[in-house]
Amino acid sequence: MVTFNRFTLANGLRVLVHEDAATPMAVVNLLYDVGARDEHPEQTGFAHLFEHLMFGGSAHIPNYDAPSQAVGAQNNAFTSNDITNYYITLPASNLETAFWLESDRMLELAFNEKSLEVQRNVVCEEFKQRYLNQPYGDAWLRLRPLAYKVHPYRWATIGKELAHIEQARMEDVKSFFTKHYNPSNAILVVAGRVQTDQVKQLAKKWFGPIPSTNTYERQLPMEPQQQEARREVVQADVPLNSIYIAFHGPARLDEGYYAMDLISDLLSRGPSSRLYRRLVKEEELFSEINAYQTGSLDANLFVIEGKPLPNVAMDTAEEVIWSELDKLKVQQVEPYELDKVKNRIESTMVFAEMAILEKAMNLAYFELIGDADKFNHEVERYLAVSAADIQQQAQQLFRKENSSTLIYIATPHAR
Amino acid sequence: MLDRTLPPAYHPITGFDLIKPAHLQFSNGLQAFVFNAGEQDVVRIEWIFANVFAQDEQALLNTCASELLLEGTASYSSKQIAELVDFHGAFLVPEYGYDQSSLTLFSLNKHLSQLLPVVKDILTDAVFPEKELATYIRNNKQKLQVSLKKNSFVARRLFNKTLFGPSRYGSVPDIADYDRISREALLALFKQQYTPSNCTLVVSGKATDEVIAMLEGLFGDSWPAEGGSAPVDTAPAISGTTGLLVVDERKDALQSAIRLGYQSIQRSHPDFPGLQVLNTLLGGYFGSRLMANIREDKGYTYSIGSGLASLKHSAFFTISSEVGVEVTKATMAEIEKEIRRLREEPVEKAELALVKNYLMGTMLGSLENVFSHADKFKNVYFSGLDFEYYDYYTDVVNAITREEILRLANTYLDYENMIKIVVGKYEA
C-alpha cells in the first residue's frame, strides 16, 4: 500500500506526496503528458530530443546538472511513446534544490543554440548505438510501421530516421515547449523523507508563479482494425534468423488489458513459462523466445519474438508459435497455471514497494491514467481475471488478420 | 519577488549509517551474515561460493556450473524446479562473477518453507543432466554468435584478454570452447566448489528468528562439511601487458566501441578511495570531464565513462564509450588530453567540492533499502576489509585536496601505458 496526499496548484499542476521516513532521501518526479505520439509525422524523435535539451540550462540557471550534483543529487529522464518523465533523487535535507531546478525549466528554457547543436549529435549517436549498429537493432523501426498505419505509434521514440533529428530547428524547440511544457500538463510526485506541509509550501513557492498557458488537446488518429495478415522479410547481415509477430491488443485502460498482460506471463515469464519450456527445452526448436506487450496507453502491440535454431526452417518456426497460441484459444488455462502467474504479480508488487523512485514513478503514471490510488488496486485487477477472460482475449489477439510478421534471414554481408 | 538565480541553501552530508549484520557460524563451518530490517515481508538470501579453478583457469567451466545449477537434481527435474519457483512468485538467480559464484533467492516470507528445501537440494545434489547440458551449449553458442556482432561486447572481451592474459580474469569463451564442457568436469567442480566451508550466506530483509532457524536447520547440521579443508585459492599468474593498441576492424561499422585501461589498485590499498574521487572527476558521473568534453561539448557519443573495479587478486581501471567512426581518433585524443589536464593542472576548487558532495549524496542514496546495506557489506567483506573501510572512505572524500588529486593522477593515470581497444574503425 503506497499512501499519498494530493493537491492541485492554481495553475493546474497536480502534486502528490508520499511520505516514507525509512529513507534519508527524497525523490522529485515530474511527469509531462507528452510523448512521441504527440509528434508531427515529419518531425519524429522530437519529444526525446527535447528531453535532452531540458538539461541544457533554463532561464535563470545556466547549467542544470552542476547545481544538482553539487547537492548530492542524481537525476535523469526518459521518454516513451506516451510520456516524458524527469526525476531527481537527493538527500532529503536538500529537497528545495530540486524544486528550484525543476520549476525553472518548467518556467522557461534557455534555448541555447550550442546545446541544440550538440544534443542533435548526441541523439544521432544514441540512434546509431541502439538501433543501427547492432544486429536486429532496427527491428522496431520496421515492426512499428508494419503494424500501425495511421496511429503515431508507427514511429519509435527515437524517431523514424536520423534526418528528422538532424533537421530540428530552434523555432521547433520553442513551439514544442510552449505547447507541452505547462503546469497543467504535468504531474509532480515528491516521495521519501518529506512532509506534505513542507511540500505544499515549496510547491507554491517555486511552481505557483508559473503561468498556466493554453492546454494542448490531444487528437490522435485511431488505428483502424487490421484486415489482413502483414509480413516483411529482411535479408540482413545478422548471425541468426529471427522472427517477430506483433498483434494489436487492448489499450491500457481497456478491460482486456489485464488478460493480455497475463497471457504474456503465461507464455514467457519465468523459466516455467510455456514458450520456453515447450519450444526451447522440450521440442528444441528455438535458442530463445519471448512474449511481451508494449504497455502503451493507446492500443498496444502484443509481440512474440524468437530465434529458431539453425536446423529449423522458418515455416516450421512460425507454425509451432501459432500452434502454442492456438492452444490458448481452444483450451482454458488450468487453475494451477493461472494461480502461478497471479502469484508472480503479487510478489512483484511487493518488491516494487521497496524503492522510493519506483513508487514515485508509479504514482505519477497512475495519476496520469486517472487516479494514483489505482496503483494500490492493480493486484486486484489481475486477480479478477478468469480463465474464460484469458481464452477470450487470446481469441481476440491471435488471429492471422491481426498479425504483422517480421522475419530476418541471416545473409552474410547483406546491408 | 522570488529570485530564481539564487540556489537554496546547501546542507552538507557528513556521513551515513550502515546496518551492521549479525554474524553466525553454523556447526558445519558456514558463515552467515544477517541484516534484519525493512517493512515488507520479503527476504533476499544469497549463497555465495568462492570460485575454485582448475589448473588452466578456464572460467567457462565455472560459468556453466553456475548457470546450469537449476537444471536438475536427483529428486527434482529442471521443469519441477522452475515450476516451484515460479508458482511461489519467487526469483532464484544463479550468478557468476570474477571471484564468486552465487545463488540468490528473492521471496515472500510466507513461501520460504516451500522453497528452501529445493534450494538445499540444488546446492547439495545438482546433477547437470546431459540433455540439459546439450541444450545449454547449443543455445549459448547461438547467443554468443549474436553478441560477437556487438562491438561493445567484443571490445570488452579483447580488453579482458589483453589485460589479464590466459588467467581466470582474462578467460573469454570462444564458440568452440563450449564443446569441451563435459558433465564429468561440471560434477567434479560442483563437488569441490559448492561446499559449506566455501559458502558465505548473506540474508537481508525480514530475516526473522524463524527464517534463521529454518536456514540453520537446512544449511547447518544437515549439510555435512566435506572431509578436507576448504579449497585453497592461489593467486593467478597474470601476465600484464601495457600500452598495446588493438584494432578490430569492422567494415560496416557506424560506431567504434573503444575501451582503454590497465591494472590498478585494490580496495585494500590506502589510495583506493582517493582514486575513486579522481575517477569520478574524470569519468565517473554525468558531469565528469570526459562527459562534459566528449558528449556535452563535442557530441561525439551518447555516453562515455570510466570505472575502477577491485577483484580478489587484481584490480583494473577502464574507460569506455561508443563513438561515431569518423571521430574515433579524435575521441582518443580528447581522452588523452583530459588525462593530461588532470596530471598537470590542479582541479578547480568548485569542481572538487561538487564531486565530494556528489559522492556523499550518492553514497547516502545507495543505501535505500536493506538489500543495499547487505551489498555494501559484501563489497568490503570480500576484499578482506570491514565496515571501518567506510569511515576511512568518508574521511578521505571529505578531506581530499587539489594537491592530493594531482599526486593521484600522476601516480595512477597514464594514457601511454593504457591498453587501447578499438572495435569498429580507427582510420576512418
PDB file of N, CA and C in Angstrom, chain B residues 13-90:
ATOM      1  N   ILE B  13      26.266  16.655   3.531  1.00  0.00           N
ATOM      2  CA  ILE B  13      26.090  15.281   4.016  1.00  0.00           C
ATOM      3  C   ILE B  13      27.427  14.885   4.634  1.00  0.00           C
ATOM      4  N   THR B  14      27.451  14.662   5.903  1.00  0.00           N
ATOM      5  CA  THR B  14      28.738  14.394   6.528  1.00  0.00           C
ATOM      6  C   THR B  14      28.984  12.907   6.733  1.00  0.00           C
ATOM      7  N   GLY B  15      27.937  12.127   6.756  1.00  0.00           N
ATOM      8  CA  GLY B  15      28.146  10.698   6.966  1.00  0.00           C
ATOM      9  C   GLY B  15      26.863   9.942   6.720  1.00  0.00           C
ATOM     10  N   PHE B  16      26.900   8.663   7.026  1.00  0.00           N
ATOM     11  CA  PHE B  16      25.722   7.827   6.802  1.00  0.00           C
ATOM     12  C   PHE B  16      25.782   6.647   7.757  1.00  0.00           C
ATOM     13  N   ASP B  17      24.639   6.086   8.048  1.00  0.00           N
ATOM     14  CA  ASP B  17      24.585   4.957   8.984  1.00  0.00           C
ATOM     15  C   ASP B  17      24.444   3.657   8.220  1.00  0.00           C
ATOM     16  N   LEU B  18      25.280   2.707   8.572  1.00  0.00           N
ATOM     17  CA  LEU B  18      25.188   1.395   7.932  1.00  0.00           C
ATOM     18  C   LEU B  18      24.586   0.391   8.906  1.00  0.00           C
ATOM     19  N   ILE B  19      23.756  -0.486   8.384  1.00  0.00           N
ATOM     20  CA  ILE B  19      23.215  -1.555   9.224  1.00  0.00           C
ATOM     21  C   ILE B  19      24.298  -2.630   9.361  1.00  0.00           C
ATOM     22  N   LYS B  20      24.650  -2.926  10.594  1.00  0.00           N
ATOM     23  CA  LYS B  20      25.682  -3.954  10.801  1.00  0.00           C
ATOM     24  C   LYS B  20      25.001  -5.322  10.914  1.00  0.00           C
ATOM     25  N   PRO B  21      25.566  -6.318  10.266  1.00  0.00           N
ATOM     26  CA  PRO B  21      24.905  -7.626  10.273  1.00  0.00           C
ATOM     27  C   PRO B  21      25.161  -8.402  11.564  1.00  0.00           C
ATOM     28  N   ALA B  22      24.244  -9.309  11.890  1.00  0.00           N
ATOM     29  CA  ALA B  22      24.525 -10.306  12.913  1.00  0.00           C
ATOM     30  C   ALA B  22      25.346 -11.402  12.239  1.00  0.00           C
ATOM     31  N   HIS B  23      26.396 -11.831  12.905  1.00  0.00           N
ATOM     32  CA  HIS B  23      27.281 -12.846  12.326  1.00  0.00           C
ATOM     33  C   HIS B  23      27.066 -14.183  13.031  1.00  0.00           C
ATOM     34  N   LEU B  24      26.773 -15.209  12.260  1.00  0.00           N
ATOM     35  CA  LEU B  24      26.568 -16.542  12.827  1.00  0.00           C
ATOM     36  C   LEU B  24      27.509 -17.518  12.145  1.00  0.00           C
ATOM     37  N   GLN B  25      27.914 -18.526  12.891  1.00  0.00           N
ATOM     38  CA  GLN B  25      28.637 -19.613  12.238  1.00  0.00           C
ATOM     39  C   GLN B  25      27.880 -20.901  12.521  1.00  0.00           C
ATOM     40  N   PHE B  26      27.491 -21.589  11.451  1.00  0.00           N
ATOM     41  CA  PHE B  26      26.774 -22.846  11.636  1.00  0.00           C
ATOM     42  C   PHE B  26      27.780 -23.949  12.008  1.00  0.00           C
ATOM     43  N   SER B  27      27.240 -25.072  12.502  1.00  0.00           N
ATOM     44  CA  SER B  27      28.126 -26.124  13.016  1.00  0.00           C
ATOM     45  C   SER B  27      29.023 -26.737  11.941  1.00  0.00           C
ATOM     46  N   ASN B  28      28.629 -26.587  10.675  1.00  0.00           N
ATOM     47  CA  ASN B  28      29.448 -27.142   9.594  1.00  0.00           C
ATOM     48  C   ASN B  28      30.486 -26.142   9.095  1.00  0.00           C
ATOM     49  N   GLY B  29      30.594 -25.000   9.750  1.00  0.00           N
ATOM     50  CA  GLY B  29      31.610 -24.031   9.351  1.00  0.00           C
ATOM     51  C   GLY B  29      31.084 -22.908   8.481  1.00  0.00           C
ATOM     52  N   LEU B  30      29.841 -23.015   8.025  1.00  0.00           N
ATOM     53  CA  LEU B  30      29.287 -21.988   7.136  1.00  0.00           C
ATOM     54  C   LEU B  30      29.126 -20.662   7.879  1.00  0.00           C
ATOM     55  N   GLN B  31      29.583 -19.577   7.242  1.00  0.00           N
ATOM     56  CA  GLN B  31      29.475 -18.241   7.819  1.00  0.00           C
ATOM     57  C   GLN B  31      28.186 -17.584   7.326  1.00  0.00           C
ATOM     58  N   ALA B  32      27.390 -17.052   8.255  1.00  0.00           N
ATOM     59  CA  ALA B  32      26.152 -16.380   7.846  1.00  0.00           C
ATOM     60  C   ALA B  32      26.129 -14.953   8.373  1.00  0.00           C
ATOM     61  N   PHE B  33      25.662 -14.028   7.540  1.00  0.00           N
ATOM     62  CA  PHE B  33      25.541 -12.625   7.927  1.00  0.00           C
ATOM     63  C   PHE B  33      24.098 -12.198   7.708  1.00  0.00           C
ATOM     64  N   VAL B  34      23.499 -11.648   8.754  1.00  0.00           N
ATOM     65  CA  VAL B  34      22.055 -11.416   8.718  1.00  0.00           C
ATOM     66  C   VAL B  34      21.737  -9.938   8.905  1.00  0.00           C
ATOM     67  N   PHE B  35      21.010  -9.364   7.940  1.00  0.00           N
ATOM     68  CA  PHE B  35      20.546  -7.972   8.004  1.00  0.00           C
ATOM     69  C   PHE B  35      19.037  -8.004   8.152  1.00  0.00           C
ATOM     70  N   ASN B  36      18.560  -7.831   9.365  1.00  0.00           N
ATOM     71  CA  ASN B  36      17.118  -7.917   9.598  1.00  0.00           C
ATOM     72  C   ASN B  36      16.534  -6.512   9.680  1.00  0.00           C
ATOM     73  N   ALA B  37      15.894  -6.062   8.617  1.00  0.00           N
ATOM     74  CA  ALA B  37      15.286  -4.718   8.591  1.00  0.00           C
ATOM     75  C   ALA B  37      14.304  -4.663   7.439  1.00  0.00           C
ATOM     76  N   GLY B  38      13.516  -3.602   7.407  1.00  0.00           N
ATOM     77  CA  GLY B  38      12.595  -3.415   6.289  1.00  0.00           C
ATOM     78  C   GLY B  38      11.168  -3.695   6.677  1.00  0.00           C
ATOM     79  N   GLU B  39      10.251  -3.087   5.943  1.00  0.00           N
ATOM     80  CA  GLU B  39       8.823  -3.161   6.235  1.00  0.00           C
ATOM     81  C   GLU B  39       8.160  -4.364   5.567  1.00  0.00           C
ATOM     82  N   GLN B  40       8.575  -4.640   4.328  1.00  0.00           N
ATOM     83  CA  GLN B  40       7.875  -5.653   3.542  1.00  0.00           C
ATOM     84  C   GLN B  40       8.236  -7.066   3.999  1.00  0.00           C
ATOM     85  N   ASP B  41       7.295  -7.978   3.830  1.00  0.00           N
ATOM     86  CA  ASP B  41       7.537  -9.372   4.213  1.00  0.00           C
ATOM     87  C   ASP B  41       8.274 -10.103   3.097  1.00  0.00           C
ATOM     88  N   VAL B  42       9.454  -9.616   2.790  1.00  0.00           N
ATOM     89  CA  VAL B  42      10.263 -10.249   1.750  1.00  0.00           C
ATOM     90  C   VAL B  42      11.674 -10.446   2.268  1.00  0.00           C
ATOM     91  N   VAL B  43      12.342 -11.395   1.668  1.00  0.00           N
ATOM     92  CA  VAL B  43      13.707 -11.657   2.089  1.00  0.00           C
ATOM     93  C   VAL B  43      14.553 -12.013   0.870  1.00  0.00           C
ATOM     94  N   ARG B  44      15.821 -11.620   0.966  1.00  0.00           N
ATOM     95  CA  ARG B  44      16.781 -11.997  -0.083  1.00  0.00           C
ATOM     96  C   ARG B  44      17.845 -12.853   0.580  1.00  0.00           C
ATOM     97  N   ILE B  45      18.045 -14.035   0.050  1.00  0.00           N
ATOM     98  CA  ILE B  45      19.035 -14.951   0.623  1.00  0.00           C
ATOM     99  C   ILE B  45      20.063 -15.271  -0.454  1.00  0.00           C
ATOM    100  N   GLU B  46      21.332 -15.041  -0.121  1.00  0.00           N
ATOM    101  CA  GLU B  46      22.401 -15.289  -1.100  1.00  0.00           C
ATOM    102  C   GLU B  46      23.359 -16.353  -0.554  1.00  0.00           C
ATOM    103  N   TRP B  47      23.576 -17.374  -1.354  1.00  0.00           N
ATOM    104  CA  TRP B  47      24.605 -18.373  -1.046  1.00  0.00           C
ATOM    105  C   TRP B  47      25.769 -18.052  -1.967  1.00  0.00           C
ATOM    106  N   ILE B  48      26.881 -17.654  -1.383  1.00  0.00           N
ATOM    107  CA  ILE B  48      27.999 -17.163  -2.191  1.00  0.00           C
ATOM    108  C   ILE B  48      29.189 -18.111  -2.039  1.00  0.00           C
ATOM    109  N   PHE B  49      29.691 -18.599  -3.156  1.00  0.00           N
ATOM    110  CA  PHE B  49      30.786 -19.568  -3.139  1.00  0.00           C
ATOM    111  C   PHE B  49      32.005 -18.967  -3.834  1.00  0.00           C
ATOM    112  N   ALA B  50      33.167 -19.086  -3.182  1.00  0.00           N
ATOM    113  CA  ALA B  50      34.396 -18.647  -3.841  1.00  0.00           C
ATOM    114  C   ALA B  50      34.635 -19.564  -5.043  1.00  0.00           C
ATOM    115  N   ASN B  51      34.988 -18.984  -6.173  1.00  0.00           N
ATOM    116  CA  ASN B  51      35.262 -19.809  -7.352  1.00  0.00           C
ATOM    117  C   ASN B  51      36.498 -20.666  -7.123  1.00  0.00           C
ATOM    118  N   VAL B  52      36.391 -21.898  -7.544  1.00  0.00           N
ATOM    119  CA  VAL B  52      37.532 -22.815  -7.479  1.00  0.00           C
ATOM    120  C   VAL B  52      37.921 -23.125  -8.923  1.00  0.00           C
ATOM    121  N   PHE B  53      39.168 -22.874  -9.259  1.00  0.00           N
ATOM    122  CA  PHE B  53      39.575 -23.050 -10.656  1.00  0.00           C
ATOM    123  C   PHE B  53      40.469 -24.267 -10.827  1.00  0.00           C
ATOM    124  N   ALA B  54      40.340 -24.887 -11.984  1.00  0.00           N
ATOM    125  CA  ALA B  54      41.276 -25.939 -12.352  1.00  0.00           C
ATOM    126  C   ALA B  54      42.583 -25.265 -12.775  1.00  0.00           C
ATOM    127  N   GLN B  55      43.586 -26.063 -13.037  1.00  0.00           N
ATOM    128  CA  GLN B  55      44.915 -25.552 -13.381  1.00  0.00           C
ATOM    129  C   GLN B  55      44.869 -24.494 -14.495  1.00  0.00           C
ATOM    130  N   ASP B  56      44.088 -24.767 -15.548  1.00  0.00           N
ATOM    131  CA  ASP B  56      44.125 -23.863 -16.705  1.00  0.00           C
ATOM    132  C   ASP B  56      43.196 -22.650 -16.540  1.00  0.00           C
ATOM    133  N   GLU B  57      42.501 -22.557 -15.404  1.00  0.00           N
ATOM    134  CA  GLU B  57      41.657 -21.400 -15.104  1.00  0.00           C
ATOM    135  C   GLU B  57      40.666 -21.068 -16.222  1.00  0.00           C
ATOM    136  N   GLN B  58      40.055 -22.095 -16.816  1.00  0.00           N
ATOM    137  CA  GLN B  58      39.024 -21.867 -17.828  1.00  0.00           C
ATOM    138  C   GLN B  58      37.741 -21.435 -17.117  1.00  0.00           C
ATOM    139  N   ALA B  59      37.503 -20.143 -17.065  1.00  0.00           N
ATOM    140  CA  ALA B  59      36.361 -19.642 -16.303  1.00  0.00           C
ATOM    141  C   ALA B  59      35.028 -20.130 -16.881  1.00  0.00           C
ATOM    142  N   LEU B  60      35.028 -20.559 -18.143  1.00  0.00           N
ATOM    143  CA  LEU B  60      33.779 -21.018 -18.760  1.00  0.00           C
ATOM    144  C   LEU B  60      33.174 -22.189 -17.978  1.00  0.00           C
ATOM    145  N   LEU B  61      34.021 -23.053 -17.455  1.00  0.00           N
ATOM    146  CA  LEU B  61      33.504 -24.198 -16.698  1.00  0.00           C
ATOM    147  C   LEU B  61      32.752 -23.721 -15.453  1.00  0.00           C
ATOM    148  N   ASN B  62      33.327 -22.749 -14.763  1.00  0.00           N
ATOM    149  CA  ASN B  62      32.658 -22.204 -13.577  1.00  0.00           C
ATOM    150  C   ASN B  62      31.360 -21.495 -13.963  1.00  0.00           C
ATOM    151  N   THR B  63      31.402 -20.780 -15.081  1.00  0.00           N
ATOM    152  CA  THR B  63      30.193 -20.098 -15.564  1.00  0.00           C
ATOM    153  C   THR B  63      29.095 -21.112 -15.841  1.00  0.00           C
ATOM    154  N   CYS B  64      29.447 -22.182 -16.543  1.00  0.00           N
ATOM    155  CA  CYS B  64      28.451 -23.206 -16.884  1.00  0.00           C
ATOM    156  C   CYS B  64      27.902 -23.864 -15.623  1.00  0.00           C
ATOM    157  N   ALA B  65      28.783 -24.186 -14.674  1.00  0.00           N
ATOM    158  CA  ALA B  65      28.314 -24.825 -13.444  1.00  0.00           C
ATOM    159  C   ALA B  65      27.294 -23.928 -12.767  1.00  0.00           C
ATOM    160  N   SER B  66      27.579 -22.646 -12.716  1.00  0.00           N
ATOM    161  CA  SER B  66      26.657 -21.711 -12.089  1.00  0.00           C
ATOM    162  C   SER B  66      25.334 -21.663 -12.853  1.00  0.00           C
ATOM    163  N   GLU B  67      25.411 -21.489 -14.167  1.00  0.00           N
ATOM    164  CA  GLU B  67      24.191 -21.289 -14.950  1.00  0.00           C
ATOM    165  C   GLU B  67      23.362 -22.560 -15.109  1.00  0.00           C
ATOM    166  N   LEU B  68      23.986 -23.722 -14.867  1.00  0.00           N
ATOM    167  CA  LEU B  68      23.248 -24.980 -15.002  1.00  0.00           C
ATOM    168  C   LEU B  68      22.773 -25.543 -13.659  1.00  0.00           C
ATOM    169  N   LEU B  69      23.015 -24.801 -12.594  1.00  0.00           N
ATOM    170  CA  LEU B  69      22.646 -25.299 -11.260  1.00  0.00           C
ATOM    171  C   LEU B  69      21.184 -25.708 -11.153  1.00  0.00           C
ATOM    172  N   LEU B  70      20.309 -24.927 -11.798  1.00  0.00           N
ATOM    173  CA  LEU B  70      18.872 -25.144 -11.627  1.00  0.00           C
ATOM    174  C   LEU B  70      18.314 -26.176 -12.601  1.00  0.00           C
ATOM    175  N   GLU B  71      19.207 -26.842 -13.339  1.00  0.00           N
ATOM    176  CA  GLU B  71      18.729 -27.734 -14.398  1.00  0.00           C
ATOM    177  C   GLU B  71      18.504 -29.168 -13.936  1.00  0.00           C
ATOM    178  N   GLY B  72      18.468 -29.388 -12.646  1.00  0.00           N
ATOM    179  CA  GLY B  72      18.059 -30.709 -12.178  1.00  0.00           C
ATOM    180  C   GLY B  72      18.895 -31.249 -11.040  1.00  0.00           C
ATOM    181  N   THR B  73      18.224 -31.994 -10.165  1.00  0.00           N
ATOM    182  CA  THR B  73      18.894 -32.727  -9.084  1.00  0.00           C
ATOM    183  C   THR B  73      18.390 -34.172  -9.200  1.00  0.00           C
ATOM    184  N   ALA B  74      18.841 -35.045  -8.286  1.00  0.00           N
ATOM    185  CA  ALA B  74      18.348 -36.423  -8.342  1.00  0.00           C
ATOM    186  C   ALA B  74      16.840 -36.462  -8.056  1.00  0.00           C
ATOM    187  N   SER B  75      16.349 -35.503  -7.261  1.00  0.00           N
ATOM    188  CA  SER B  75      14.928 -35.532  -6.898  1.00  0.00           C
ATOM    189  C   SER B  75      14.031 -34.628  -7.739  1.00  0.00           C
ATOM    190  N   TYR B  76      14.584 -33.538  -8.252  1.00  0.00           N
ATOM    191  CA  TYR B  76      13.762 -32.578  -8.998  1.00  0.00           C
ATOM    192  C   TYR B  76      14.309 -32.409 -10.415  1.00  0.00           C
ATOM    193  N   SER B  77      13.404 -32.404 -11.391  1.00  0.00           N
ATOM    194  CA  SER B  77      13.836 -32.102 -12.758  1.00  0.00           C
ATOM    195  C   SER B  77      13.942 -30.589 -12.921  1.00  0.00           C
ATOM    196  N   SER B  78      14.571 -30.186 -14.009  1.00  0.00           N
ATOM    197  CA  SER B  78      14.663 -28.766 -14.360  1.00  0.00           C
ATOM    198  C   SER B  78      13.274 -28.134 -14.364  1.00  0.00           C
ATOM    199  N   LYS B  79      12.322 -28.833 -14.950  1.00  0.00           N
ATOM    200  CA  LYS B  79      10.960 -28.305 -15.059  1.00  0.00           C
ATOM    201  C   LYS B  79      10.310 -28.168 -13.678  1.00  0.00           C
ATOM    202  N   GLN B  80      10.517 -29.158 -12.832  1.00  0.00           N
ATOM    203  CA  GLN B  80       9.912 -29.090 -11.485  1.00  0.00           C
ATOM    204  C   GLN B  80      10.482 -27.932 -10.669  1.00  0.00           C
ATOM    205  N   ILE B  81      11.785 -27.708 -10.797  1.00  0.00           N
ATOM    206  CA  ILE B  81      12.390 -26.584 -10.070  1.00  0.00           C
ATOM    207  C   ILE B  81      11.796 -25.271 -10.577  1.00  0.00           C
ATOM    208  N   ALA B  82      11.721 -25.159 -11.908  1.00  0.00           N
ATOM    209  CA  ALA B  82      11.183 -23.930 -12.498  1.00  0.00           C
ATOM    210  C   ALA B  82       9.740 -23.689 -12.050  1.00  0.00           C
ATOM    211  N   GLU B  83       8.934 -24.751 -12.037  1.00  0.00           N
ATOM    212  CA  GLU B  83       7.536 -24.609 -11.633  1.00  0.00           C
ATOM    213  C   GLU B  83       7.412 -24.159 -10.178  1.00  0.00           C
ATOM    214  N   LEU B  84       8.198 -24.792  -9.314  1.00  0.00           N
ATOM    215  CA  LEU B  84       8.121 -24.459  -7.884  1.00  0.00           C
ATOM    216  C   LEU B  84       8.475 -23.000  -7.613  1.00  0.00           C
ATOM    217  N   VAL B  85       9.547 -22.560  -8.239  1.00  0.00           N
ATOM    218  CA  VAL B  85       9.991 -21.176  -8.030  1.00  0.00           C
ATOM    219  C   VAL B  85       8.951 -20.210  -8.597  1.00  0.00           C
ATOM    220  N   ASP B  86       8.521 -20.448  -9.812  1.00  0.00           N
ATOM    221  CA  ASP B  86       7.548 -19.544 -10.448  1.00  0.00           C
ATOM    222  C   ASP B  86       6.214 -19.549  -9.707  1.00  0.00           C
ATOM    223  N   PHE B  87       5.766 -20.729  -9.292  1.00  0.00           N
ATOM    224  CA  PHE B  87       4.455 -20.804  -8.648  1.00  0.00           C
ATOM    225  C   PHE B  87       4.422 -19.966  -7.367  1.00  0.00           C
ATOM    226  N   HIS B  88       5.558 -19.898  -6.684  1.00  0.00           N
ATOM    227  CA  HIS B  88       5.600 -19.128  -5.440  1.00  0.00           C
ATOM    228  C   HIS B  88       6.026 -17.679  -5.659  1.00  0.00           C
ATOM    229  N   GLY B  89       6.007 -17.272  -6.890  1.00  0.00           N
ATOM    230  CA  GLY B  89       6.310 -15.866  -7.198  1.00  0.00           C
ATOM    231  C   GLY B  89       7.714 -15.456  -6.791  1.00  0.00           C
ATOM    232  N   ALA B  90       8.606 -16.422  -6.733  1.00  0.00           N
ATOM    233  CA  ALA B  90       9.965 -16.119  -6.281  1.00  0.00           C
ATOM    234  C   ALA B  90      10.909 -15.952  -7.475  1.00  0.00           C
TER     235      ALA B  90
END
